[in-house]
CSV table of C-alpha atoms in Angstrom, one decimal:
chain,number,residue,atom,x,y,z
G,1,UNK,CA,-167.0,37.3,-197.4
G,2,UNK,CA,-165.0,37.6,-194.1
G,3,UNK,CA,-165.0,41.1,-192.5
G,4,UNK,CA,-161.4,42.4,-192.2
G,5,UNK,CA,-160.6,43.8,-188.8
G,6,UNK,CA,-159.1,47.1,-188.2
G,7,UNK,CA,-155.3,47.2,-187.8
G,8,UNK,CA,-155.4,47.7,-184.0
G,9,UNK,CA,-158.2,45.1,-183.4
G,10,UNK,CA,-156.6,42.3,-181.5
G,11,UNK,CA,-159.8,40.4,-180.8
G,12,UNK,CA,-159.2,36.6,-180.8
G,13,UNK,CA,-162.0,35.1,-182.9
G,14,UNK,CA,-160.3,32.1,-184.6
G,15,UNK,CA,-163.0,29.8,-185.9
G,16,UNK,CA,-162.9,26.0,-185.1
G,17,UNK,CA,-162.1,25.4,-188.8
G,18,UNK,CA,-158.8,27.2,-188.3
G,19,UNK,CA,-158.1,26.2,-184.7
G,20,UNK,CA,-157.8,22.4,-185.0
G,21,UNK,CA,-154.3,22.6,-183.6
G,22,UNK,CA,-155.5,24.4,-180.5
G,23,UNK,CA,-158.6,22.1,-180.1
G,24,UNK,CA,-156.3,19.0,-180.3
G,25,UNK,CA,-154.5,20.3,-177.1
G,26,UNK,CA,-157.8,19.8,-175.1
G,27,UNK,CA,-158.8,16.6,-173.4
G,28,UNK,CA,-162.0,14.7,-172.7
G,29,UNK,CA,-162.5,12.8,-169.5
G,30,UNK,CA,-164.8,9.7,-169.3
G,31,UNK,CA,-163.2,7.7,-166.5
G,32,UNK,CA,-162.3,8.3,-162.9
G,33,UNK,CA,-159.0,10.1,-162.4
G,34,UNK,CA,-157.0,8.9,-159.4
G,35,UNK,CA,-154.5,11.8,-159.5
G,36,UNK,CA,-154.8,15.4,-160.4
G,37,UNK,CA,-151.5,15.2,-162.1
G,38,UNK,CA,-153.1,13.4,-165.1
G,39,UNK,CA,-155.2,16.4,-165.9
G,40,UNK,CA,-153.1,19.3,-164.6
G,41,UNK,CA,-152.6,22.3,-166.9
G,42,UNK,CA,-155.3,21.1,-169.3
G,43,UNK,CA,-158.5,22.4,-170.8
G,44,UNK,CA,-161.2,19.8,-170.5
G,45,UNK,CA,-163.8,19.8,-173.3
G,46,UNK,CA,-167.0,18.7,-171.5
G,47,UNK,CA,-169.8,19.4,-169.2
G,48,UNK,CA,-169.0,20.4,-165.6
G,49,UNK,CA,-171.7,18.3,-164.1
G,50,UNK,CA,-170.4,15.2,-165.9
G,51,UNK,CA,-166.7,15.9,-165.4
G,52,UNK,CA,-166.4,17.0,-161.8
G,53,UNK,CA,-167.4,13.6,-160.3
G,54,UNK,CA,-164.5,12.1,-162.2
G,55,UNK,CA,-161.8,14.4,-160.8
G,56,UNK,CA,-159.9,13.5,-157.6
G,57,UNK,CA,-161.4,15.0,-154.4
G,58,UNK,CA,-159.4,17.5,-152.2
G,59,UNK,CA,-157.1,18.3,-155.1
G,60,UNK,CA,-157.8,22.0,-155.8
G,61,UNK,CA,-156.5,25.1,-153.9
G,62,UNK,CA,-158.6,27.7,-155.5
G,63,UNK,CA,-161.9,27.7,-157.5
G,64,UNK,CA,-162.7,30.7,-159.7
G,65,UNK,CA,-166.3,30.3,-161.0
G,66,UNK,CA,-168.1,32.5,-163.5
G,67,UNK,CA,-171.4,30.6,-164.1
G,68,UNK,CA,-174.0,31.8,-166.5
G,69,UNK,CA,-175.9,34.7,-164.9
G,70,UNK,CA,-179.7,34.3,-164.8
G,71,UNK,CA,-180.2,36.0,-168.1
G,72,UNK,CA,-181.3,34.7,-171.5
G,73,UNK,CA,-178.0,34.8,-173.4
G,74,UNK,CA,-176.4,32.9,-176.3
G,75,UNK,CA,-173.0,31.3,-175.9
G,76,UNK,CA,-171.8,30.4,-179.4
G,77,UNK,CA,-175.3,29.4,-180.4
G,78,UNK,CA,-176.1,27.6,-177.1
G,79,UNK,CA,-178.7,29.6,-175.2
G,80,UNK,CA,-178.9,29.8,-171.5
G,81,UNK,CA,-182.5,30.8,-170.7
G,82,UNK,CA,-183.5,32.9,-167.8
G,83,UNK,CA,-185.0,30.8,-165.0
G,84,UNK,CA,-187.4,31.3,-162.1
G,85,UNK,CA,-185.5,32.2,-159.0
G,86,UNK,CA,-186.2,28.8,-157.4
G,87,UNK,CA,-184.9,27.0,-160.5
G,88,UNK,CA,-181.7,29.2,-160.7
G,89,UNK,CA,-181.1,28.5,-157.0
G,90,UNK,CA,-181.4,24.7,-157.7
G,91,UNK,CA,-179.0,25.1,-160.6
G,92,UNK,CA,-176.5,26.9,-158.3
G,93,UNK,CA,-176.8,24.2,-155.7
G,94,UNK,CA,-176.1,21.5,-158.4
G,95,UNK,CA,-172.9,23.0,-159.6
G,96,UNK,CA,-171.7,24.0,-156.1
G,97,UNK,CA,-172.4,20.4,-155.0
G,98,UNK,CA,-170.3,19.2,-158.0
G,99,UNK,CA,-167.2,21.4,-157.2
G,100,UNK,CA,-167.1,21.4,-153.4
G,101,UNK,CA,-165.6,17.9,-153.1
G,102,UNK,CA,-162.6,19.0,-155.2
G,103,UNK,CA,-161.6,21.9,-152.9
G,104,UNK,CA,-159.0,21.3,-150.2
G,105,UNK,CA,-159.9,22.0,-146.6
G,106,UNK,CA,-157.6,25.1,-146.9
G,107,UNK,CA,-159.0,26.2,-150.2
G,108,UNK,CA,-161.0,29.2,-151.3
G,109,UNK,CA,-163.8,29.8,-153.9
G,110,UNK,CA,-164.8,33.0,-155.7
G,111,UNK,CA,-168.1,33.2,-157.6
G,112,UNK,CA,-168.8,36.0,-160.2
G,113,UNK,CA,-172.4,37.2,-160.5
G,114,UNK,CA,-174.5,40.3,-161.4
G,115,UNK,CA,-176.6,42.2,-158.8
G,116,UNK,CA,-179.7,40.0,-159.4
G,117,UNK,CA,-178.1,36.6,-159.2
G,118,UNK,CA,-175.9,37.8,-156.3
G,119,UNK,CA,-179.0,37.7,-154.1
G,120,UNK,CA,-179.3,34.0,-154.8
G,121,UNK,CA,-175.7,33.0,-154.9
G,122,UNK,CA,-174.8,34.7,-151.7
G,123,UNK,CA,-177.5,32.8,-149.9
G,124,UNK,CA,-176.8,29.4,-151.4
G,125,UNK,CA,-173.0,29.7,-151.1
G,126,UNK,CA,-173.3,30.0,-147.3
G,127,UNK,CA,-174.8,26.5,-147.2
G,128,UNK,CA,-171.6,25.1,-148.6
G,129,UNK,CA,-168.8,27.3,-147.5
G,130,UNK,CA,-167.7,30.0,-145.0
G,131,UNK,CA,-168.5,33.3,-146.6
G,132,UNK,CA,-165.7,35.9,-146.1
G,133,UNK,CA,-166.8,38.9,-148.2
G,134,UNK,CA,-168.7,40.2,-151.2
G,135,UNK,CA,-166.6,42.2,-153.7
G,136,UNK,CA,-168.2,44.7,-155.9
G,137,UNK,CA,-166.4,45.8,-159.0
G,138,UNK,CA,-167.1,48.6,-161.5
G,139,UNK,CA,-167.7,47.4,-165.0
G,140,UNK,CA,-167.9,50.9,-166.3
G,141,UNK,CA,-169.2,49.7,-169.6
G,142,UNK,CA,-172.9,48.8,-170.0
G,143,UNK,CA,-176.1,49.9,-171.7
G,144,UNK,CA,-178.1,52.8,-170.4
G,145,UNK,CA,-181.6,52.3,-169.2
G,146,UNK,CA,-184.5,54.8,-169.6
G,147,UNK,CA,-186.5,53.7,-166.6
G,148,UNK,CA,-183.7,52.4,-164.3
G,149,UNK,CA,-180.1,53.0,-163.2
G,150,UNK,CA,-177.4,51.9,-165.6
G,151,UNK,CA,-176.0,48.5,-164.5
G,152,UNK,CA,-172.4,49.3,-164.1
G,153,UNK,CA,-171.4,47.0,-161.2
G,154,UNK,CA,-171.0,43.2,-160.7
G,155,UNK,CA,-170.3,41.1,-157.6
G,156,UNK,CA,-167.8,38.4,-156.7
G,157,UNK,CA,-168.5,36.3,-153.6
G,158,UNK,CA,-165.4,35.1,-151.6
G,159,UNK,CA,-165.7,32.0,-149.4
G,160,UNK,CA,-163.5,29.4,-147.9
G,161,UNK,CA,-163.8,25.7,-146.9
G,162,UNK,CA,-162.6,26.4,-143.4
G,163,UNK,CA,-161.0,29.0,-141.2
G,164,UNK,CA,-157.6,27.9,-142.3
G,165,UNK,CA,-157.0,29.6,-145.7
G,166,UNK,CA,-154.6,31.6,-147.8
G,167,UNK,CA,-154.8,35.4,-148.1
G,168,UNK,CA,-151.7,37.2,-149.4
G,169,UNK,CA,-152.4,40.8,-148.5
G,170,UNK,CA,-149.1,42.3,-149.7
G,171,UNK,CA,-149.6,40.7,-153.1
G,172,UNK,CA,-152.7,42.7,-153.9
G,173,UNK,CA,-152.0,46.1,-152.6
G,174,UNK,CA,-153.0,49.0,-154.8
G,175,UNK,CA,-150.5,51.6,-155.8
G,176,UNK,CA,-152.1,55.0,-155.5
G,177,UNK,CA,-150.7,58.5,-156.1
G,178,UNK,CA,-150.5,60.5,-152.9
G,179,UNK,CA,-152.1,63.9,-153.4
G,180,UNK,CA,-151.5,65.4,-149.9
G,181,UNK,CA,-148.3,63.8,-148.6
G,182,UNK,CA,-148.2,63.6,-144.7
G,183,UNK,CA,-144.7,63.7,-143.1
G,184,UNK,CA,-143.4,63.0,-139.6
G,185,UNK,CA,-140.1,64.7,-138.7
G,186,UNK,CA,-139.8,65.5,-142.4
G,187,UNK,CA,-140.0,61.9,-143.5
G,188,UNK,CA,-142.8,60.3,-145.6
G,189,UNK,CA,-145.4,58.5,-143.4
G,190,UNK,CA,-147.1,55.5,-145.0
G,191,UNK,CA,-146.0,56.5,-148.5
G,192,UNK,CA,-143.0,56.4,-150.8
G,193,UNK,CA,-141.2,59.4,-152.4
G,194,UNK,CA,-139.7,58.7,-155.8
G,195,UNK,CA,-138.5,60.4,-158.9
G,196,UNK,CA,-141.6,59.4,-160.7
G,197,UNK,CA,-144.0,60.7,-158.0
G,198,UNK,CA,-145.3,60.0,-154.5
G,199,UNK,CA,-147.2,56.7,-154.0
G,200,UNK,CA,-148.8,54.7,-151.3
G,201,UNK,CA,-149.4,50.9,-151.6
G,202,UNK,CA,-152.8,50.8,-150.0
G,203,UNK,CA,-154.7,47.8,-148.6
G,204,UNK,CA,-157.3,46.6,-151.1
G,205,UNK,CA,-161.0,47.0,-150.2
G,206,UNK,CA,-164.0,45.0,-151.4
G,207,UNK,CA,-164.8,47.7,-154.0
G,208,UNK,CA,-162.7,47.6,-157.1
G,209,UNK,CA,-162.8,50.6,-159.4
G,210,UNK,CA,-159.5,49.9,-161.2
G,211,UNK,CA,-160.7,47.2,-163.6
G,212,UNK,CA,-160.9,47.6,-167.4
G,213,UNK,CA,-163.3,45.4,-169.3
G,214,UNK,CA,-161.4,43.7,-172.2
G,215,UNK,CA,-161.9,45.6,-175.4
G,216,UNK,CA,-160.9,45.2,-179.1
G,217,UNK,CA,-157.4,46.7,-178.9
G,218,UNK,CA,-156.3,44.6,-175.9
G,219,UNK,CA,-154.4,41.4,-176.7
G,220,UNK,CA,-156.4,39.4,-174.2
G,221,UNK,CA,-159.8,40.2,-175.8
G,222,UNK,CA,-161.8,37.5,-177.4
G,223,UNK,CA,-165.2,37.3,-179.0
G,224,UNK,CA,-166.7,35.6,-175.9
G,225,UNK,CA,-169.7,37.7,-174.7
G,226,UNK,CA,-169.0,37.7,-171.0
G,227,UNK,CA,-165.2,37.6,-170.7
G,228,UNK,CA,-163.6,38.8,-167.5
G,229,UNK,CA,-160.3,40.7,-167.5
G,230,UNK,CA,-157.0,39.1,-166.6
G,231,UNK,CA,-156.4,41.8,-164.0
G,232,UNK,CA,-159.6,41.0,-162.2
G,233,UNK,CA,-158.7,37.3,-162.0
G,234,UNK,CA,-155.1,38.1,-161.1
G,235,UNK,CA,-156.3,39.9,-158.0
G,236,UNK,CA,-158.2,36.9,-156.9
G,237,UNK,CA,-155.4,34.5,-157.7
G,238,UNK,CA,-152.6,36.4,-156.0
G,239,UNK,CA,-154.7,36.9,-152.9
G,240,UNK,CA,-155.9,33.4,-152.4
G,241,UNK,CA,-153.3,31.1,-153.8
G,242,UNK,CA,-149.5,30.6,-153.9
G,243,UNK,CA,-147.1,29.7,-156.7
G,244,UNK,CA,-147.5,26.0,-157.6
G,245,UNK,CA,-151.1,25.8,-156.3
G,246,UNK,CA,-153.9,24.3,-158.4
G,247,UNK,CA,-156.5,26.7,-159.7
G,248,UNK,CA,-159.8,25.3,-161.1
G,249,UNK,CA,-162.4,27.0,-163.2
G,250,UNK,CA,-165.6,24.9,-163.8
G,251,UNK,CA,-166.9,27.4,-166.4
G,252,UNK,CA,-163.7,28.3,-168.3
G,253,UNK,CA,-165.2,30.2,-171.2
G,254,UNK,CA,-162.4,31.8,-173.2
G,255,UNK,CA,-159.7,30.7,-170.7
G,256,UNK,CA,-158.9,33.8,-168.6
G,257,UNK,CA,-158.5,31.8,-165.4
G,258,UNK,CA,-156.1,29.3,-166.9
G,259,UNK,CA,-154.1,32.0,-168.7
G,260,UNK,CA,-153.7,34.1,-165.6
G,261,UNK,CA,-152.7,31.0,-163.6
G,262,UNK,CA,-150.0,30.2,-166.2
G,263,UNK,CA,-148.7,33.8,-166.1
G,264,UNK,CA,-148.5,33.7,-162.3
G,265,UNK,CA,-146.9,30.3,-162.0
G,266,UNK,CA,-149.9,28.4,-160.8
G,267,UNK,CA,-151.2,25.1,-162.1
G,268,UNK,CA,-154.6,25.3,-163.8
G,269,UNK,CA,-157.5,23.1,-164.8
G,270,UNK,CA,-160.6,24.3,-166.6
G,271,UNK,CA,-163.8,22.8,-168.0
G,272,UNK,CA,-165.6,24.3,-171.0
G,273,UNK,CA,-168.5,22.8,-172.9
G,274,UNK,CA,-168.2,24.8,-176.1
G,275,UNK,CA,-165.4,23.7,-178.4
G,276,UNK,CA,-165.1,27.2,-179.9
G,277,UNK,CA,-164.2,28.7,-176.6
G,278,UNK,CA,-161.7,25.9,-175.9
G,279,UNK,CA,-160.0,26.9,-179.1
G,280,UNK,CA,-159.6,30.5,-177.9
G,281,UNK,CA,-158.5,29.3,-174.4
G,282,UNK,CA,-155.7,27.2,-175.8
G,283,UNK,CA,-154.7,29.9,-178.3
G,284,UNK,CA,-154.4,32.3,-175.4
G,285,UNK,CA,-152.4,29.8,-173.4
G,286,UNK,CA,-150.0,29.4,-176.3
G,287,UNK,CA,-149.6,33.2,-176.5
G,288,UNK,CA,-148.9,33.2,-172.7
G,289,UNK,CA,-145.8,31.1,-173.3
G,290,UNK,CA,-144.0,34.2,-174.6
G,291,UNK,CA,-146.1,37.0,-173.1
G,292,UNK,CA,-146.7,37.0,-169.3
G,293,UNK,CA,-147.9,40.6,-169.1
G,294,UNK,CA,-151.1,41.4,-167.3
G,295,UNK,CA,-152.5,44.8,-168.1
G,296,UNK,CA,-152.6,47.0,-165.0
G,297,UNK,CA,-150.2,44.7,-163.0
G,298,UNK,CA,-146.6,45.9,-163.4
G,299,UNK,CA,-143.6,44.6,-161.5
G,300,UNK,CA,-145.7,43.0,-158.8
G,301,UNK,CA,-148.0,46.0,-158.2
G,302,UNK,CA,-151.6,46.7,-159.1
G,303,UNK,CA,-152.0,50.3,-160.5
G,304,UNK,CA,-155.1,52.5,-160.5
G,305,UNK,CA,-157.0,52.9,-163.7
G,306,UNK,CA,-155.7,55.5,-166.2
G,307,UNK,CA,-152.1,55.4,-164.8
G,308,UNK,CA,-150.5,53.9,-167.9
G,309,UNK,CA,-147.8,56.6,-168.2
G,310,UNK,CA,-146.7,55.9,-164.6
G,311,UNK,CA,-146.7,52.2,-165.2
G,312,UNK,CA,-144.5,52.5,-168.2
G,313,UNK,CA,-142.1,54.8,-166.3
G,314,UNK,CA,-141.9,52.3,-163.5
G,315,UNK,CA,-141.4,49.4,-166.0
G,316,UNK,CA,-138.7,51.3,-168.0
G,317,UNK,CA,-136.8,52.2,-164.8
G,318,UNK,CA,-137.0,48.6,-163.6
G,319,UNK,CA,-135.7,47.4,-167.0
G,320,UNK,CA,-132.8,49.9,-166.9
G,321,UNK,CA,-131.9,48.9,-163.4
G,322,UNK,CA,-131.9,45.2,-164.3
G,323,UNK,CA,-129.7,45.9,-167.4
G,324,UNK,CA,-127.3,47.8,-165.2
G,325,UNK,CA,-127.2,44.9,-162.7
G,326,UNK,CA,-126.6,42.5,-165.6
G,327,UNK,CA,-123.7,44.6,-166.9
G,328,UNK,CA,-122.1,44.7,-163.5
G,329,UNK,CA,-122.5,41.0,-163.1
G,330,UNK,CA,-120.9,40.4,-166.5
G,331,UNK,CA,-118.0,42.7,-165.8
G,332,UNK,CA,-117.4,40.9,-162.5
G,333,UNK,CA,-117.5,37.5,-164.2
G,334,UNK,CA,-115.1,38.6,-166.9
G,335,UNK,CA,-112.7,40.0,-164.3
G,336,UNK,CA,-112.8,36.7,-162.4
G,337,UNK,CA,-111.8,34.8,-165.5
C-alpha cells in the first residue's frame, strides 16, 4: 500500500510507471552531433563517459558538475562505492577529460564536492583549468558525530578555461539588513533607506551561509538523495553566464541545473544515467513553464536566510507598482483612442 504524504509535503517522487510522459521527453544519443542545436534544452538519458564524446566541442558556456562524492551511496538502486584516493582521482580525471573539450575558451566550470573529495578535486581541476576560487557553503543540515565535528559544510570549486571569462558581480549581490547605518552629510553611505527597512547590496564572498537545503515542503524538493537547491545553482549561473548561454550538467540528477537555466533564460543540456531521475527532471522542467520562482531570489536580488517576510514585502510592493504602471499605461492608451 502506498504511503500517503502529508498535505504540505511537495516532494516529487513520481515513479517511472506513472512518469512515462516525462520520460518520453528525454533523448538518447548514439551518433556524433555536429551542432549543439540538435540537443539543446534536452535531458539526455545516458552515461556521461559515452555521451560527451558525441557532443560538439567548444559549444558550452558554463559547466555545473555535481559528481558522486567518494562515499558509498545508493542512487535509485545503483551504488557508487567508496574508492581509494588514487582511484577516485583517476575517476575525476576521466570525467574532466570528457567534459573539457565541450567548454568554450571563455567558459567556466563549477564542481561540487564535500570536504574530503575537495582535496582531490581541487588538485586535479588545476591540471585542466585555471582555478579561480573555492566556495564553501553551509549545508546546515547533517548528522551529528560522537567523535568528530558535524559535517555542515560543502565546497564548490570555480575554474575557467582561460583568463577571458564572464563574471556578473552585480547579478549576485546579497541584500543584507543594515544594523548600524553610516551616513555622510546626513545621506546613506553604501546602503539604501526604504519604507521596509535599511539594506545594503553587498559583494558576495566565497562563503555562502544563505542556502537552504531542499526539504519536503518546498516545491523544488525531490526524492533524490543529494539534490542541490535552486538558489545555490542560481548564484553560480547568474555570476558566470548570460541570458541565452548554454549551461551543461554532466551529472544532472533530478534536474536542478536545467530547471534553473530555464527559469533564468539560459539554454540547458544535462546527462543523467538513471531513468527515474530523468522523470523528475522533466517533471520539474514542465512545472517551470508556469512557475519561474527561485526561493530566496526575489526581483533580481538574493536575500539572506530567514528574511521571508522582507522578501514578501518587497515582492508585494513591486507587484503593486507594476499594477499601478499598467493602469496608467492603459488609461493613456484609452485616452489616445
